[in-house]
């Protein structure tokens, strides 16, 4: 049964996945997630915008029980958490057509085996009349796949954005009620999903200025009835300006790297630089991703294991590289017993990070006075770079 009408004849459907803890078998979801779908009843046509993860198709179909006809299903994004139930909806409404971008058509055929004749590709800026309501389709590629688009419902001033502006947050409220909680969830979502496409997102961001937006309706997490909150947050996240922050992911096997980390953290704080260390043996990798959104400098701490960085450091370093944060500087603090190539190996792992390498500190065995002095010098150099660039 449909229970939530967010605007005149615009209904909020979907499913809340309270217990999901991992997405793409990679991304931690400490607060679960939701798959939001929407139904618009025009005077002539009825439209469903996105669906839900196929594991929860039964919930969407239950909500649609009393809906006799759907003319169009709009697929903003072909990833299965939104498109995966389209085949079930088509089974119930065999005359419905799926509206998407041309690239979306290709992906829906590839991933969901939807018959080509069921799909209607639309052009950028194309409009669709539902009778007393009209939709405009806005291409917005790379949020976060190449086929993505948004839909603007003119009469109600609602922008449907699918993943864009979304948050992995299971919550029963319709609209954001706790901005701090949603800020963290949306930033985590941005860091893990959208950050690699920061420049593409920025390229299209001004498109939003053309629209008077009363509500942003994403397909994960609560809706925004004060859209400026999330628009402003995204403007900061996608900008090229990092904050006065060092992010320091590390592993310590016998305590030497940990001593170096403690010393460097104190030395950086004395220089007025904010620092966030992450012990990778216990950290939530999503928290590390959130910090990378603002980091100006990344310092990687590792012992040497069989000549290389610790495997958990390798994992975090590769993840940081593919997330493509805006950091400008990088360094390494490391230990070894009898031989090491950790600095060279780490440098090879970060081809996407456009960072300047600041002199690493590599220590044989337990750190000694000269090593702590070297860490003080590293903190001095980082502090100078941050001041020079006026990172705040
Ligand atoms: Fe929520 Fe890219 O799927």
Short mmCIF file of C-alpha atoms and ligand atoms in Angstrom, two decimals:
data_model
loop_
_atom_site.label_atom_id
_atom_site.label_comp_id
_atom_site.label_asym_id
_atom_site.label_seq_id
_atom_site.Cartn_x
_atom_site.Cartn_y
_atom_site.Cartn_z
CA UNK A 1 0.00 0.00 0.00
CA UNK A 2 1.22 3.51 -0.80
CA UNK A 3 1.34 5.66 2.33
CA UNK A 4 3.65 8.62 1.67
CA UNK A 5 2.52 11.46 -0.60
CA UNK A 6 5.38 13.96 -0.71
CA UNK A 7 3.65 16.42 -3.02
CA UNK A 8 0.48 16.60 -5.08
CA UNK A 9 0.11 13.06 -6.55
CA UNK A 10 3.81 12.34 -6.02
CA UNK A 11 4.37 9.28 -3.85
CA UNK A 12 7.43 7.99 -2.02
CA UNK A 13 7.82 4.22 -2.40
CA UNK A 14 10.75 1.87 -1.94
CA UNK A 15 12.31 -0.27 0.72
CA UNK A 16 14.44 0.31 3.80
CA UNK A 17 17.31 -2.15 4.17
CA UNK A 18 17.91 -1.77 7.91
CA UNK A 19 20.39 -4.62 8.22
CA UNK A 20 22.55 -4.35 5.12
CA UNK A 21 26.15 -3.86 6.24
CA UNK A 22 28.12 -4.10 3.00
CA UNK A 23 27.62 -2.72 -0.50
CA UNK A 24 29.36 -4.06 -3.61
CA UNK A 25 31.03 -6.53 -1.21
CA UNK A 26 33.34 -3.61 -0.38
CA UNK A 27 31.67 -0.60 1.17
CA UNK A 28 30.71 -0.71 4.86
CA UNK A 29 27.15 0.45 5.59
CA UNK A 30 27.08 1.06 9.37
CA UNK A 31 23.60 2.64 9.12
CA UNK A 32 22.03 0.34 6.50
CA UNK A 33 20.49 1.95 3.43
CA UNK A 34 17.27 2.51 1.53
CA UNK A 35 16.23 2.09 -2.09
CA UNK A 36 13.83 4.93 -2.84
CA UNK A 37 11.39 4.79 -5.73
CA UNK A 38 8.72 7.34 -6.60
CA UNK A 39 5.35 7.24 -8.32
CA UNK A 40 3.83 10.24 -10.09
CA UNK A 41 0.20 10.14 -11.12
CA UNK A 42 -0.40 12.65 -13.89
CA UNK A 43 -3.90 13.31 -15.25
CA UNK A 44 -3.03 11.18 -18.31
CA UNK A 45 0.05 9.11 -17.53
CA UNK A 46 1.48 7.38 -14.48
CA UNK A 47 5.23 7.08 -14.03
CA UNK A 48 7.44 5.05 -11.70
CA UNK A 49 10.88 6.53 -11.06
CA UNK A 50 13.46 3.82 -10.34
CA UNK A 51 12.75 0.59 -8.47
CA UNK A 52 14.48 -1.21 -5.59
CA UNK A 53 17.18 -3.80 -5.03
CA UNK A 54 15.85 -7.12 -6.38
CA UNK A 55 16.12 -8.69 -2.92
CA UNK A 56 13.29 -6.34 -1.86
CA UNK A 57 11.18 -6.38 -5.04
CA UNK A 58 8.31 -7.94 -3.10
CA UNK A 59 7.99 -4.77 -1.01
CA UNK A 60 7.71 -2.53 -4.07
CA UNK A 61 5.22 -4.86 -5.73
CA UNK A 62 3.14 -4.83 -2.57
CA UNK A 63 3.10 -1.02 -2.64
CA UNK A 64 2.00 -1.11 -6.27
CA UNK A 65 -0.87 -3.52 -5.56
CA UNK A 66 -3.54 -0.89 -6.08
CA UNK A 67 -1.84 0.83 -9.01
CA UNK A 68 -3.67 -0.40 -12.10
CA UNK A 69 -1.46 1.05 -14.76
CA UNK A 70 2.09 2.31 -15.12
CA UNK A 71 2.90 3.92 -18.46
CA UNK A 72 6.59 4.59 -17.97
CA UNK A 73 9.38 3.41 -15.69
CA UNK A 74 12.18 5.94 -15.52
CA UNK A 75 15.59 4.40 -14.98
CA UNK A 76 18.07 7.07 -13.90
CA UNK A 77 20.84 4.55 -13.34
CA UNK A 78 21.32 0.94 -14.39
CA UNK A 79 22.98 -0.31 -11.20
CA UNK A 80 20.93 -3.15 -9.81
CA UNK A 81 19.97 -1.56 -6.47
CA UNK A 82 17.72 0.78 -8.50
CA UNK A 83 17.08 -1.09 -11.73
CA UNK A 84 17.12 -4.68 -10.46
CA UNK A 85 13.35 -4.85 -9.94
CA UNK A 86 12.44 -3.38 -13.35
CA UNK A 87 11.91 -6.89 -14.80
CA UNK A 88 9.43 -7.65 -11.97
CA UNK A 89 7.57 -4.38 -12.59
CA UNK A 90 7.49 -5.07 -16.35
CA UNK A 91 6.01 -8.46 -15.64
CA UNK A 92 3.14 -6.80 -13.78
CA UNK A 93 2.79 -3.94 -16.30
CA UNK A 94 3.75 -5.47 -19.68
CA UNK A 95 2.75 -2.35 -21.64
CA UNK A 96 5.03 -0.03 -19.66
CA UNK A 97 8.07 1.45 -21.39
CA UNK A 98 11.41 2.06 -19.71
CA UNK A 99 12.78 5.57 -20.16
CA UNK A 100 16.54 6.03 -19.89
CA UNK A 101 19.56 7.53 -21.68
CA UNK A 102 20.97 5.75 -24.77
CA UNK A 103 23.86 4.49 -22.63
CA UNK A 104 21.34 3.41 -20.00
CA UNK A 105 19.54 1.39 -22.66
CA UNK A 106 22.74 -0.49 -23.47
CA UNK A 107 23.46 -1.19 -19.80
CA UNK A 108 19.90 -2.30 -18.97
CA UNK A 109 20.02 -4.77 -21.84
CA UNK A 110 23.46 -6.03 -20.76
CA UNK A 111 22.85 -6.29 -17.03
CA UNK A 112 19.14 -7.07 -16.74
CA UNK A 113 18.34 -8.62 -20.11
CA UNK A 114 15.48 -6.17 -20.61
CA UNK A 115 14.16 -6.55 -24.20
CA UNK A 116 15.27 -3.67 -26.42
CA UNK A 117 11.71 -2.96 -27.59
CA UNK A 118 10.68 -2.11 -24.03
CA UNK A 119 13.19 0.75 -23.75
CA UNK A 120 12.68 4.35 -24.89
CA UNK A 121 15.92 6.36 -24.88
CA UNK A 122 15.50 10.11 -24.25
CA UNK A 123 17.64 13.07 -25.24
CA UNK A 124 19.24 15.54 -22.82
CA UNK A 125 16.59 18.16 -21.98
CA UNK A 126 13.74 16.14 -23.50
CA UNK A 127 10.37 16.59 -21.82
CA UNK A 128 7.51 14.20 -21.17
CA UNK A 129 3.97 15.31 -20.49
CA UNK A 130 1.91 13.33 -18.00
CA UNK A 131 -1.14 15.56 -18.65
CA UNK A 132 -1.22 18.06 -15.82
CA UNK A 133 2.43 17.43 -14.93
CA UNK A 134 5.59 17.41 -16.97
CA UNK A 135 9.04 15.91 -16.58
CA UNK A 136 12.36 17.09 -17.93
CA UNK A 137 15.26 14.68 -18.29
CA UNK A 138 18.71 16.07 -17.51
CA UNK A 139 21.80 14.15 -18.54
CA UNK A 140 24.25 14.04 -15.67
CA UNK A 141 26.83 11.39 -16.61
CA UNK A 142 29.21 9.89 -14.06
CA UNK A 143 27.15 10.15 -10.90
CA UNK A 144 28.57 7.53 -10.76
CA UNK A 145 28.17 5.45 -13.95
CA UNK A 146 28.34 6.81 -17.51
CA UNK A 147 24.60 6.52 -18.19
CA UNK A 148 23.17 8.51 -15.28
CA UNK A 149 20.53 11.22 -15.59
CA UNK A 150 18.24 13.26 -13.34
CA UNK A 151 14.54 14.12 -13.71
CA UNK A 152 12.92 17.44 -12.84
CA UNK A 153 9.21 17.56 -12.11
CA UNK A 154 8.37 21.13 -13.09
CA UNK A 155 5.02 21.71 -11.42
CA UNK A 156 6.18 20.42 -8.01
CA UNK A 157 9.80 21.65 -8.32
CA UNK A 158 11.20 18.26 -7.36
CA UNK A 159 14.56 17.02 -8.62
CA UNK A 160 14.95 13.24 -8.66
CA UNK A 161 18.66 12.46 -8.47
CA UNK A 162 19.04 8.70 -7.82
CA UNK A 163 22.53 8.11 -6.32
CA UNK A 164 23.55 11.77 -6.64
CA UNK A 165 23.13 13.54 -3.24
CA UNK A 166 22.14 10.20 -1.70
CA UNK A 167 23.16 8.74 1.64
CA UNK A 168 23.38 5.16 2.78
CA UNK A 169 21.08 5.65 5.74
CA UNK A 170 18.15 3.51 6.80
CA UNK A 171 15.64 5.91 8.37
CA UNK A 172 11.88 5.96 8.59
CA UNK A 173 11.60 9.74 8.30
CA UNK A 174 10.82 11.09 4.83
CA UNK A 175 12.91 14.26 5.06
CA UNK A 176 16.24 14.97 6.70
CA UNK A 177 15.55 15.68 10.36
CA UNK A 178 19.08 15.42 11.76
CA UNK A 179 21.41 17.28 9.42
CA UNK A 180 24.58 16.22 11.28
CA UNK A 181 23.70 12.53 10.93
CA UNK A 182 22.82 12.87 7.26
CA UNK A 183 25.91 15.02 6.57
CA UNK A 184 28.15 12.18 7.79
CA UNK A 185 26.21 9.51 5.85
CA UNK A 186 26.09 11.61 2.67
CA UNK A 187 29.80 12.44 2.95
CA UNK A 188 30.63 8.75 3.40
CA UNK A 189 28.51 8.04 0.32
CA UNK A 190 30.21 10.80 -1.66
CA UNK A 191 33.68 9.62 -0.60
CA UNK A 192 33.13 6.00 -1.53
CA UNK A 193 30.98 6.40 -4.63
CA UNK A 194 31.21 9.86 -6.15
CA UNK A 195 34.68 11.22 -5.26
CA UNK A 196 36.47 9.46 -8.15
CA UNK A 197 34.22 11.49 -10.50
CA UNK A 198 34.68 14.82 -8.70
CA UNK A 199 35.75 16.70 -11.81
CA UNK A 200 32.89 15.34 -13.93
CA UNK A 201 30.39 16.25 -11.20
CA UNK A 202 31.81 19.77 -11.06
CA UNK A 203 31.61 20.15 -14.83
CA UNK A 204 27.84 19.65 -14.74
CA UNK A 205 27.09 21.26 -11.39
CA UNK A 206 26.02 24.60 -12.84
CA UNK A 207 23.21 22.81 -14.70
CA UNK A 208 21.38 22.76 -11.38
CA UNK A 209 21.23 26.58 -11.33
CA UNK A 210 18.62 26.46 -14.10
CA UNK A 211 16.09 24.84 -11.80
CA UNK A 212 14.02 26.11 -8.93
CA UNK A 213 14.40 23.13 -6.59
CA UNK A 214 12.01 22.74 -3.67
CA UNK A 215 12.81 19.10 -2.90
CA UNK A 216 15.75 16.86 -3.82
CA UNK A 217 14.57 13.27 -3.92
CA UNK A 218 17.52 10.82 -4.04
CA UNK A 219 17.24 7.05 -4.24
CA UNK A 220 19.18 6.39 -1.02
CA UNK A 221 18.44 7.98 2.35
CA UNK A 222 16.05 10.76 3.36
CA UNK A 223 14.81 13.50 1.00
CA UNK A 224 15.97 17.10 1.25
CA UNK A 225 13.27 19.74 1.70
CA UNK A 226 16.05 22.25 2.38
CA UNK A 227 18.17 21.39 -0.67
CA UNK A 228 20.75 24.12 -0.03
CA UNK A 229 22.17 21.98 2.81
CA UNK A 230 23.34 19.17 0.53
CA UNK A 231 24.10 21.39 -2.49
CA UNK A 232 26.46 23.50 -0.38
CA UNK A 233 28.10 20.40 1.10
CA UNK A 234 28.73 18.99 -2.39
CA UNK A 235 30.18 22.31 -3.56
CA UNK A 236 32.80 22.04 -0.82
CA UNK A 237 33.50 18.35 -1.40
CA UNK A 238 33.99 18.66 -5.17
CA UNK A 239 36.13 21.81 -4.95
CA UNK A 240 39.89 21.62 -5.48
CA UNK A 241 40.63 23.16 -2.08
CA UNK A 242 41.64 20.66 0.61
CA UNK A 243 41.56 21.44 4.32
CA UNK A 244 44.45 21.81 6.75
CA UNK A 245 44.39 18.06 7.36
CA UNK A 246 46.84 15.16 7.28
CA UNK A 247 45.33 11.69 6.99
CA UNK A 248 47.58 8.97 8.31
CA UNK A 249 46.56 5.35 7.63
CA UNK A 250 49.00 2.90 9.18
CA UNK A 251 49.72 -0.59 10.44
CA UNK A 252 52.08 -1.41 13.28
CA UNK A 253 53.13 -5.01 13.93
CA UNK A 254 55.49 -4.64 16.90
CA UNK A 255 54.95 -1.05 17.98
CA UNK A 256 57.72 0.80 16.09
CA UNK A 257 55.45 2.33 13.44
CA UNK A 258 52.96 3.22 16.17
CA UNK A 259 55.67 5.16 18.05
CA UNK A 260 56.48 7.03 14.84
CA UNK A 261 52.80 7.78 14.26
CA UNK A 262 52.35 9.09 17.82
CA UNK A 263 55.39 11.31 17.47
CA UNK A 264 54.34 12.64 14.07
CA UNK A 265 50.77 13.32 15.24
CA UNK A 266 52.11 15.40 18.16
CA UNK A 267 54.63 17.19 15.95
CA UNK A 268 51.96 18.08 13.38
CA UNK A 269 49.60 19.34 16.07
CA UNK A 270 52.40 21.59 17.39
CA UNK A 271 52.71 23.03 13.88
CA UNK A 272 48.98 23.80 13.82
CA UNK A 273 48.13 21.00 11.38
CA UNK A 274 45.08 18.83 12.00
CA UNK A 275 45.75 15.12 11.73
CA UNK A 276 43.63 12.01 11.62
CA UNK A 277 45.47 8.69 12.16
CA UNK A 278 43.77 5.41 11.23
CA UNK A 279 45.06 2.12 12.60
CA UNK A 280 44.05 -0.07 9.66
CA UNK A 281 43.83 -3.18 11.84
CA UNK A 282 40.71 -1.76 13.52
CA UNK A 283 39.45 1.11 11.38
CA UNK A 284 36.22 1.37 9.42
CA UNK A 285 37.55 1.96 5.91
CA UNK A 286 34.57 4.29 5.27
CA UNK A 287 35.85 6.66 7.99
CA UNK A 288 39.19 6.78 6.21
CA UNK A 289 37.39 7.57 2.93
CA UNK A 290 35.46 10.42 4.62
CA UNK A 291 38.71 11.98 5.85
CA UNK A 292 40.23 11.73 2.39
CA UNK A 293 37.55 14.12 1.08
CA UNK A 294 39.28 17.02 2.88
CA UNK A 295 42.87 15.84 3.28
CA UNK A 296 45.67 18.03 1.92
CA UNK A 297 48.34 15.46 2.79
CA UNK A 298 48.34 11.68 3.06
CA UNK A 299 51.09 10.04 5.10
CA UNK A 300 51.21 6.26 4.92
CA UNK A 301 52.72 4.33 7.82
CA UNK A 302 53.90 0.77 7.36
CA UNK A 303 56.31 -1.88 8.58
CA UNK A 304 58.17 -3.90 5.92
CA UNK A 305 56.70 -7.36 5.30
CA UNK A 306 58.77 -9.58 2.98
CA UNK A 307 60.29 -6.44 1.48
CA UNK A 308 56.96 -4.75 0.81
CA UNK A 309 54.34 -2.66 2.63
CA UNK A 310 52.03 -4.57 4.97
CA UNK A 311 49.18 -6.08 2.85
CA UNK A 312 46.56 -4.04 4.76
CA UNK A 313 48.49 -0.89 3.91
CA UNK A 314 48.60 -1.99 0.27
CA UNK A 315 44.80 -2.38 0.34
CA UNK A 316 44.20 1.06 1.88
CA UNK A 317 46.74 2.72 -0.41
CA UNK A 318 45.18 1.26 -3.55
CA UNK A 319 41.73 2.24 -2.29
CA UNK A 320 42.91 5.81 -1.66
CA UNK A 321 44.39 5.93 -5.14
CA UNK A 322 41.24 4.82 -6.96
CA UNK A 323 39.04 7.16 -4.90
CA UNK A 324 41.15 10.03 -6.33
CA UNK A 325 40.94 12.51 -3.45
CA UNK A 326 42.14 16.08 -3.89
CA UNK A 327 45.23 15.68 -1.66
CA UNK A 328 48.29 17.63 -2.84
CA UNK A 329 51.09 16.01 -0.82
CA UNK A 330 52.07 12.50 0.26
CA UNK A 331 54.74 10.90 2.38
CA UNK A 332 55.66 7.57 3.94
CA UNK A 333 56.88 6.63 7.39
CA UNK A 334 58.15 3.08 7.56
CA UNK A 335 60.27 0.56 9.41
CA UNK A 336 62.32 -2.42 8.26
CA UNK A 337 64.55 -5.13 9.71
CA UNK A 338 67.20 -5.82 7.06
CA UNK A 339 65.96 -4.46 3.71
CA UNK A 340 62.99 -2.62 2.25
CA UNK A 341 61.48 -1.21 -0.92
CA UNK A 342 58.29 0.13 0.68
CA UNK A 343 58.66 3.72 -0.54
CA UNK A 344 59.12 2.65 -4.17
CA UNK A 345 56.24 0.16 -3.91
CA UNK A 346 53.88 2.73 -2.38
CA UNK A 347 54.84 5.30 -5.03
CA UNK A 348 53.91 2.75 -7.71
CA UNK A 349 50.51 2.19 -6.06
CA UNK A 350 49.28 5.78 -6.34
CA UNK A 351 49.36 6.73 -10.05
CA UNK A 352 46.06 8.64 -9.78
CA UNK A 353 47.06 10.78 -6.81
CA UNK A 354 48.54 13.97 -8.17
CA UNK A 355 50.63 14.49 -5.06
CA UNK A 356 54.11 15.83 -4.43
CA UNK A 357 56.13 13.36 -2.36
CA UNK A 358 57.61 14.89 0.79
CA UNK A 359 60.80 13.16 2.04
CA UNK A 360 59.82 9.84 3.66
CA UNK A 361 61.18 8.70 6.99
CA UNK A 362 62.35 5.07 6.87
CA UNK A 363 63.76 3.56 10.04
CA UNK A 364 65.82 0.40 10.67
CA UNK A 365 64.37 -1.32 13.73
CA UNK A 366 63.09 0.75 16.65
CA UNK A 367 63.01 4.54 16.03
CA UNK A 368 65.89 6.43 17.66
CA UNK A 369 66.52 10.08 18.43
CA UNK A 370 67.69 10.91 14.90
CA UNK A 371 64.49 9.28 13.54
CA UNK A 372 62.27 11.34 15.83
CA UNK A 373 64.17 14.41 14.62
CA UNK A 374 63.44 13.34 11.04
CA UNK A 375 59.75 13.08 11.91
CA UNK A 376 59.90 16.61 13.37
CA UNK A 377 61.37 17.79 10.09
CA UNK A 378 58.63 16.02 8.16
CA UNK A 379 56.01 17.78 10.30
CA UNK A 380 57.81 21.10 9.70
CA UNK A 381 57.77 20.57 5.91
CA UNK A 382 54.09 19.57 5.88
CA UNK A 383 53.18 22.55 8.08
CA UNK A 384 55.08 24.89 5.75
CA UNK A 385 53.29 23.50 2.67
CA UNK A 386 49.89 23.90 4.34
CA UNK A 387 50.65 27.48 5.42
CA UNK A 388 52.04 28.38 2.00
CA UNK A 389 48.80 27.17 0.37
CA UNK A 390 46.60 28.74 3.06
CA UNK A 391 44.80 25.46 3.67
CA UNK A 392 42.14 26.01 6.30
FE1 LIG B 1 22.69 3.16 -5.64
FE2 LIG B 1 25.00 3.26 -8.09
O1 LIG B 1 23.62 2.55 -7.12
#
